[in-house]
Short mmCIF file of N, CA and C in Angstrom, two decimals:
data_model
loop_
_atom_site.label_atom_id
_atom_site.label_comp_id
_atom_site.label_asym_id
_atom_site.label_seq_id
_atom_site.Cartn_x
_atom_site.Cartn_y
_atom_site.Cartn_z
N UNK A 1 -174.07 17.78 -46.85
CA UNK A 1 -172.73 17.89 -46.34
C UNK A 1 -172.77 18.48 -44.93
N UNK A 2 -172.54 18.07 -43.86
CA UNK A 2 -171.99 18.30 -42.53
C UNK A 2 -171.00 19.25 -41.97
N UNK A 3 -170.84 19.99 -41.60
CA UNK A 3 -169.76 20.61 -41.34
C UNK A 3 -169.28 20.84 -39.82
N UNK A 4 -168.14 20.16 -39.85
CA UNK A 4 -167.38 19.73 -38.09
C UNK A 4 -167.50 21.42 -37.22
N UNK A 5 -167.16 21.05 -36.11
CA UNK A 5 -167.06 22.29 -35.27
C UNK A 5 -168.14 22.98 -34.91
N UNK A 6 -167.93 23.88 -33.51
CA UNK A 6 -169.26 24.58 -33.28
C UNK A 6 -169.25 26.22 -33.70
N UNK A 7 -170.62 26.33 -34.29
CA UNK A 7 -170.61 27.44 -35.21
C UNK A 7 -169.88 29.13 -34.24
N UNK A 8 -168.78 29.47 -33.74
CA UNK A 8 -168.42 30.53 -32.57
C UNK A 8 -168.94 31.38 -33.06
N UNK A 9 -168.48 31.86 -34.32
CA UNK A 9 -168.53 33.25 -34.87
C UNK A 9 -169.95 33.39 -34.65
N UNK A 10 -170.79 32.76 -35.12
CA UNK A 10 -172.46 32.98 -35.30
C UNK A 10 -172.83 32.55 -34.13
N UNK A 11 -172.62 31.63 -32.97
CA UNK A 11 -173.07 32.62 -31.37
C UNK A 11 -172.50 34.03 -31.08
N UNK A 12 -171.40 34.21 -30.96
CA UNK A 12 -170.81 35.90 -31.01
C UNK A 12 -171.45 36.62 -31.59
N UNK A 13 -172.08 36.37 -32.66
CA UNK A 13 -172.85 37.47 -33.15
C UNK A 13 -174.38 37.69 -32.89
N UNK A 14 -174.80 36.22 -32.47
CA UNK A 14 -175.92 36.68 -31.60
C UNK A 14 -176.34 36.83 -30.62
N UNK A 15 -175.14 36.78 -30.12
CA UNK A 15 -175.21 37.26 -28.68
C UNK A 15 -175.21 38.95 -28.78
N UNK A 16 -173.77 39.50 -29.40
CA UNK A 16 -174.22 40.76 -30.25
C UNK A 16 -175.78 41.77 -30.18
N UNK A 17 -175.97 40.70 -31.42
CA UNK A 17 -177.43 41.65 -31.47
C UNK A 17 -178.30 41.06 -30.85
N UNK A 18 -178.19 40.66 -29.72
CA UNK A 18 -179.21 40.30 -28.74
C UNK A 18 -179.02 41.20 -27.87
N UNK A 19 -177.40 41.75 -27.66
CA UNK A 19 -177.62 42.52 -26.82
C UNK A 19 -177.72 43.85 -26.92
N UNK A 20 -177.48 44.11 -28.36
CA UNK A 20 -177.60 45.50 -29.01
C UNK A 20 -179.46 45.89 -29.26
N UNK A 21 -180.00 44.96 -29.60
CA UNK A 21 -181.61 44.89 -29.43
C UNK A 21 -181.90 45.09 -28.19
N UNK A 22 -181.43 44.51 -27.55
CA UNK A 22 -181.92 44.56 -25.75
C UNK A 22 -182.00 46.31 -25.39
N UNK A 23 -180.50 46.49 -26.17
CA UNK A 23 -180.32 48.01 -25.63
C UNK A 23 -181.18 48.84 -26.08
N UNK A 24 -181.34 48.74 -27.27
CA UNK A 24 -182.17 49.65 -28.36
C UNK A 24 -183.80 49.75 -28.02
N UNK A 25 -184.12 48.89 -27.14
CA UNK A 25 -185.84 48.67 -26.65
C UNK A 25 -185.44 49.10 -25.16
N UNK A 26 -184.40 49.85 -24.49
CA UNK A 26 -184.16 49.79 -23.18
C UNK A 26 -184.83 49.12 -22.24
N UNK A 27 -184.39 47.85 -22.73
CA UNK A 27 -184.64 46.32 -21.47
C UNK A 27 -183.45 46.62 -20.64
N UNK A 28 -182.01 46.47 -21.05
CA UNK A 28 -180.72 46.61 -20.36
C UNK A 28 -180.45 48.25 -20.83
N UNK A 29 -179.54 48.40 -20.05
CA UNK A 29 -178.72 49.84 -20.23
C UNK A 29 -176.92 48.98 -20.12
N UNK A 30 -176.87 49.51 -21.05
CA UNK A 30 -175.45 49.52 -21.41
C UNK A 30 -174.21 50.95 -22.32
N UNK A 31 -173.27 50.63 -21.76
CA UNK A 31 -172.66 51.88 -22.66
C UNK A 31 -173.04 52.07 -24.43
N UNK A 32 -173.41 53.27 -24.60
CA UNK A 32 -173.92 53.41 -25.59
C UNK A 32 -172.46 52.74 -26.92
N UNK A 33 -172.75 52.22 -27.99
CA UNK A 33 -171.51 51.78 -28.80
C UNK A 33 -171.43 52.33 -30.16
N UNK A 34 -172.01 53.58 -31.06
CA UNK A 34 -172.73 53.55 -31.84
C UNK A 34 -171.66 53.28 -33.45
N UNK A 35 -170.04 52.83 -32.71
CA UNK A 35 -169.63 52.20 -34.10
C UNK A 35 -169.75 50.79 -33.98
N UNK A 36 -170.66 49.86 -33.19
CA UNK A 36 -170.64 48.51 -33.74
C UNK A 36 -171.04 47.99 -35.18
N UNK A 37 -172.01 48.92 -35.75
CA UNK A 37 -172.22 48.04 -37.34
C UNK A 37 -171.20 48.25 -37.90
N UNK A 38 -170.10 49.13 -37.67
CA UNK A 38 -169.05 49.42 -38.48
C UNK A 38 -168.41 48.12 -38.46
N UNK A 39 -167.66 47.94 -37.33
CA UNK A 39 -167.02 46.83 -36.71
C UNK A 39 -167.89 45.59 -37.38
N UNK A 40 -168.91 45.32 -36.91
CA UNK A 40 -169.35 43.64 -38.03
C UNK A 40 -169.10 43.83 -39.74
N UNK A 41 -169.11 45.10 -40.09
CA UNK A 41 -169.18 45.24 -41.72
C UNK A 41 -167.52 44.82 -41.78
N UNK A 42 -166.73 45.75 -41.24
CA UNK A 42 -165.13 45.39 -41.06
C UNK A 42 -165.01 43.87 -41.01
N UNK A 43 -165.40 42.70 -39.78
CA UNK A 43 -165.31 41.58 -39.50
C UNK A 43 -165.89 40.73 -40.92
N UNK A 44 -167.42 41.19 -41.50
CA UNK A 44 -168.09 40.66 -42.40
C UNK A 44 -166.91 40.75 -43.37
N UNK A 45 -166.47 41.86 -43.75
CA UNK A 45 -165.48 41.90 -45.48
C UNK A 45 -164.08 41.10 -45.69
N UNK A 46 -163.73 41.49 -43.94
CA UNK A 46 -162.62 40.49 -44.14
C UNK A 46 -162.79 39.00 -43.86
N UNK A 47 -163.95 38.51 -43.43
CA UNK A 47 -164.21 36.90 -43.87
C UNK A 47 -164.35 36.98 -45.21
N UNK A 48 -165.14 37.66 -46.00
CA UNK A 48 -165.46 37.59 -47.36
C UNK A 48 -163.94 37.25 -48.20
N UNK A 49 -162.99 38.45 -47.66
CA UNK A 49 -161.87 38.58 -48.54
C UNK A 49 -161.12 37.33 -48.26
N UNK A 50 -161.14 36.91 -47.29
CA UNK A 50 -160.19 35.68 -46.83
C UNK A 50 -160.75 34.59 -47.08
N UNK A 51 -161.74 34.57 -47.35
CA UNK A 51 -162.54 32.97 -48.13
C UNK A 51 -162.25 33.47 -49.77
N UNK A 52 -162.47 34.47 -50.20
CA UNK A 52 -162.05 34.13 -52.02
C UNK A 52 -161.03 34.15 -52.18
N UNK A 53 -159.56 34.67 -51.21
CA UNK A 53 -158.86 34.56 -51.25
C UNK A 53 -157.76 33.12 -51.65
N UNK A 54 -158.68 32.66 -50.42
CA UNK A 54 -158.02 31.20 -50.16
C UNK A 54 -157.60 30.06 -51.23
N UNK A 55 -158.79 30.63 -52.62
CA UNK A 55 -159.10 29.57 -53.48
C UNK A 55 -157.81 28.64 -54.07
#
């Protein structure tokens, strides 16, 4: 099965931790963020809830 459209969410997110890795090996310096896993767990639950939701 195929599925139409280009995947956004999953570039956004690796762009994310591409750039959160980047930071963490100080290749780049960037403002430190240290609630982002919060924020993807938040983003992660409410896709979860809104797909079983939907049924």
């Amino acid at each position: 099965m195929k599925q139409k459209g280009f995947p956004t969410f999953a570039v956004i997110l690796l762009v994310i931790g591409a750039v959160w890795l980047l930071s963490e090996l100080s290749i780049i310096k960037i403002i430190s963020i240290p609630w982002v896993p919060v924020v993807l767990l938040i983003i992660a639950i409410g896709m979860l809830y809104n797909h079983y939701t939907k049924a």
